Amino acid sequence: MCPGNGETDAKVADDAIVAGQIILGLRTLRDHLGCSLHEALDVYVARYEVLRRERTADFTKSHEEYWANFYS
């Protein structure tokens, strides 16, 4: 499992998440948390869901559009 402090540590990727820069966000989380790609993806998705609820107006794409060309 990723070391770190969960949601607090995941905030380092907030700008990338809101901008829809999935690869950059994953790389940021991997570098910051020192975890695997799969673990970083789990953290990314959890943080995405929090931001989607708390900062709805910051997202310019629907949920479907956001993930449209990302395959994991």
JSON list of C-alpha atoms in Angstrom, two decimals:
[
{"chain": "A", "resi": 1, "resn": "MET", "atom": "CA", "xyz": [0.00, 0.00, 0.00]},
{"chain": "A", "resi": 2, "resn": "CYS", "atom": "CA", "xyz": [1.09, 3.57, -0.57]},
{"chain": "A", "resi": 3, "resn": "PRO", "atom": "CA", "xyz": [2.87, 5.12, 2.36]},
{"chain": "A", "resi": 4, "resn": "GLY", "atom": "CA", "xyz": [1.72, 8.59, 3.30]},
{"chain": "A", "resi": 5, "resn": "ASN", "atom": "CA", "xyz": [-1.18, 10.38, 4.84]},
{"chain": "A", "resi": 6, "resn": "GLY", "atom": "CA", "xyz": [-3.99, 9.51, 2.46]},
{"chain": "A", "resi": 7, "resn": "GLU", "atom": "CA", "xyz": [-6.08, 12.45, 1.34]},
{"chain": "A", "resi": 8, "resn": "THR", "atom": "CA", "xyz": [-3.64, 15.07, 2.60]},
{"chain": "A", "resi": 9, "resn": "ASP", "atom": "CA", "xyz": [-0.80, 13.61, 0.53]},
{"chain": "A", "resi": 10, "resn": "ALA", "atom": "CA", "xyz": [-3.07, 13.14, -2.47]},
{"chain": "A", "resi": 11, "resn": "LYS", "atom": "CA", "xyz": [-3.65, 16.90, -2.61]},
{"chain": "A", "resi": 12, "resn": "VAL", "atom": "CA", "xyz": [-0.30, 17.27, -4.41]},
{"chain": "A", "resi": 13, "resn": "ALA", "atom": "CA", "xyz": [-2.08, 16.10, -7.56]},
{"chain": "A", "resi": 14, "resn": "ASP", "atom": "CA", "xyz": [-5.19, 18.29, -7.26]},
{"chain": "A", "resi": 15, "resn": "ASP", "atom": "CA", "xyz": [-4.26, 20.69, -10.08]},
{"chain": "A", "resi": 16, "resn": "ALA", "atom": "CA", "xyz": [-3.56, 17.82, -12.47]},
{"chain": "A", "resi": 17, "resn": "ILE", "atom": "CA", "xyz": [-6.75, 16.03, -11.47]},
{"chain": "A", "resi": 18, "resn": "VAL", "atom": "CA", "xyz": [-8.95, 19.08, -12.01]},
{"chain": "A", "resi": 19, "resn": "ALA", "atom": "CA", "xyz": [-7.22, 19.80, -15.34]},
{"chain": "A", "resi": 20, "resn": "GLY", "atom": "CA", "xyz": [-7.83, 16.23, -16.50]},
{"chain": "A", "resi": 21, "resn": "GLN", "atom": "CA", "xyz": [-4.10, 15.50, -16.76]},
{"chain": "A", "resi": 22, "resn": "ILE", "atom": "CA", "xyz": [-4.41, 11.92, -15.62]},
{"chain": "A", "resi": 23, "resn": "ILE", "atom": "CA", "xyz": [-0.90, 10.74, -16.52]},
{"chain": "A", "resi": 24, "resn": "LEU", "atom": "CA", "xyz": [0.72, 13.76, -14.88]},
{"chain": "A", "resi": 25, "resn": "GLY", "atom": "CA", "xyz": [-1.43, 13.25, -11.78]},
{"chain": "A", "resi": 26, "resn": "LEU", "atom": "CA", "xyz": [-0.45, 9.59, -11.57]},
{"chain": "A", "resi": 27, "resn": "ARG", "atom": "CA", "xyz": [3.22, 10.43, -11.98]},
{"chain": "A", "resi": 28, "resn": "THR", "atom": "CA", "xyz": [2.97, 13.10, -9.29]},
{"chain": "A", "resi": 29, "resn": "LEU", "atom": "CA", "xyz": [1.34, 10.68, -6.87]},
{"chain": "A", "resi": 30, "resn": "ARG", "atom": "CA", "xyz": [3.88, 7.92, -7.59]},
{"chain": "A", "resi": 31, "resn": "ASP", "atom": "CA", "xyz": [6.79, 10.29, -7.04]},
{"chain": "A", "resi": 32, "resn": "HIS", "atom": "CA", "xyz": [5.31, 11.85, -3.90]},
{"chain": "A", "resi": 33, "resn": "LEU", "atom": "CA", "xyz": [3.97, 8.68, -2.28]},
{"chain": "A", "resi": 34, "resn": "GLY", "atom": "CA", "xyz": [6.54, 6.19, -3.53]},
{"chain": "A", "resi": 35, "resn": "CYS", "atom": "CA", "xyz": [3.95, 3.65, -4.62]},
{"chain": "A", "resi": 36, "resn": "SER", "atom": "CA", "xyz": [3.13, 1.48, -7.61]},
{"chain": "A", "resi": 37, "resn": "LEU", "atom": "CA", "xyz": [1.16, 2.67, -10.61]},
{"chain": "A", "resi": 38, "resn": "HIS", "atom": "CA", "xyz": [-1.84, 0.60, -9.53]},
{"chain": "A", "resi": 39, "resn": "GLU", "atom": "CA", "xyz": [-1.75, 2.11, -6.03]},
{"chain": "A", "resi": 40, "resn": "ALA", "atom": "CA", "xyz": [-1.35, 5.61, -7.48]},
{"chain": "A", "resi": 41, "resn": "LEU", "atom": "CA", "xyz": [-4.40, 5.01, -9.67]},
{"chain": "A", "resi": 42, "resn": "ASP", "atom": "CA", "xyz": [-6.44, 3.98, -6.61]},
{"chain": "A", "resi": 43, "resn": "VAL", "atom": "CA", "xyz": [-5.37, 7.16, -4.79]},
{"chain": "A", "resi": 44, "resn": "TYR", "atom": "CA", "xyz": [-6.04, 9.26, -7.91]},
{"chain": "A", "resi": 45, "resn": "VAL", "atom": "CA", "xyz": [-9.58, 7.93, -8.35]},
{"chain": "A", "resi": 46, "resn": "ALA", "atom": "CA", "xyz": [-10.39, 8.42, -4.66]},
{"chain": "A", "resi": 47, "resn": "ARG", "atom": "CA", "xyz": [-9.10, 12.00, -4.76]},
{"chain": "A", "resi": 48, "resn": "TYR", "atom": "CA", "xyz": [-10.92, 12.64, -8.07]},
{"chain": "A", "resi": 49, "resn": "GLU", "atom": "CA", "xyz": [-14.21, 11.59, -6.45]},
{"chain": "A", "resi": 50, "resn": "VAL", "atom": "CA", "xyz": [-13.62, 13.94, -3.49]},
{"chain": "A", "resi": 51, "resn": "LEU", "atom": "CA", "xyz": [-12.75, 16.86, -5.77]},
{"chain": "A", "resi": 52, "resn": "ARG", "atom": "CA", "xyz": [-15.69, 16.11, -8.05]},
{"chain": "A", "resi": 53, "resn": "ARG", "atom": "CA", "xyz": [-18.02, 16.47, -5.03]},
{"chain": "A", "resi": 54, "resn": "GLU", "atom": "CA", "xyz": [-16.30, 19.44, -3.38]},
{"chain": "A", "resi": 55, "resn": "ARG", "atom": "CA", "xyz": [-15.25, 21.47, -6.43]},
{"chain": "A", "resi": 56, "resn": "THR", "atom": "CA", "xyz": [-17.93, 20.66, -8.97]},
{"chain": "A", "resi": 57, "resn": "ALA", "atom": "CA", "xyz": [-17.60, 23.99, -10.78]},
{"chain": "A", "resi": 58, "resn": "ASP", "atom": "CA", "xyz": [-13.88, 23.43, -11.41]},
{"chain": "A", "resi": 59, "resn": "PHE", "atom": "CA", "xyz": [-14.55, 20.46, -13.71]},
{"chain": "A", "resi": 60, "resn": "THR", "atom": "CA", "xyz": [-15.34, 21.39, -17.31]},
{"chain": "A", "resi": 61, "resn": "LYS", "atom": "CA", "xyz": [-16.01, 17.83, -18.52]},
{"chain": "A", "resi": 62, "resn": "SER", "atom": "CA", "xyz": [-18.63, 15.32, -17.48]},
{"chain": "A", "resi": 63, "resn": "HIS", "atom": "CA", "xyz": [-17.47, 12.17, -15.67]},
{"chain": "A", "resi": 64, "resn": "GLU", "atom": "CA", "xyz": [-17.77, 10.19, -18.90]},
{"chain": "A", "resi": 65, "resn": "GLU", "atom": "CA", "xyz": [-15.80, 12.74, -20.94]},
{"chain": "A", "resi": 66, "resn": "TYR", "atom": "CA", "xyz": [-13.10, 12.94, -18.26]},
{"chain": "A", "resi": 67, "resn": "TRP", "atom": "CA", "xyz": [-12.30, 9.21, -18.45]},
{"chain": "A", "resi": 68, "resn": "ALA", "atom": "CA", "xyz": [-13.19, 8.69, -22.16]},
{"chain": "A", "resi": 69, "resn": "ASN", "atom": "CA", "xyz": [-9.70, 8.00, -23.52]},
{"chain": "A", "resi": 70, "resn": "PHE", "atom": "CA", "xyz": [-8.08, 6.52, -20.44]},
{"chain": "A", "resi": 71, "resn": "TYR", "atom": "CA", "xyz": [-7.75, 2.77, -20.26]},
{"chain": "A", "resi": 72, "resn": "SER", "atom": "CA", "xyz": [-6.23, 1.05, -17.26]}
]
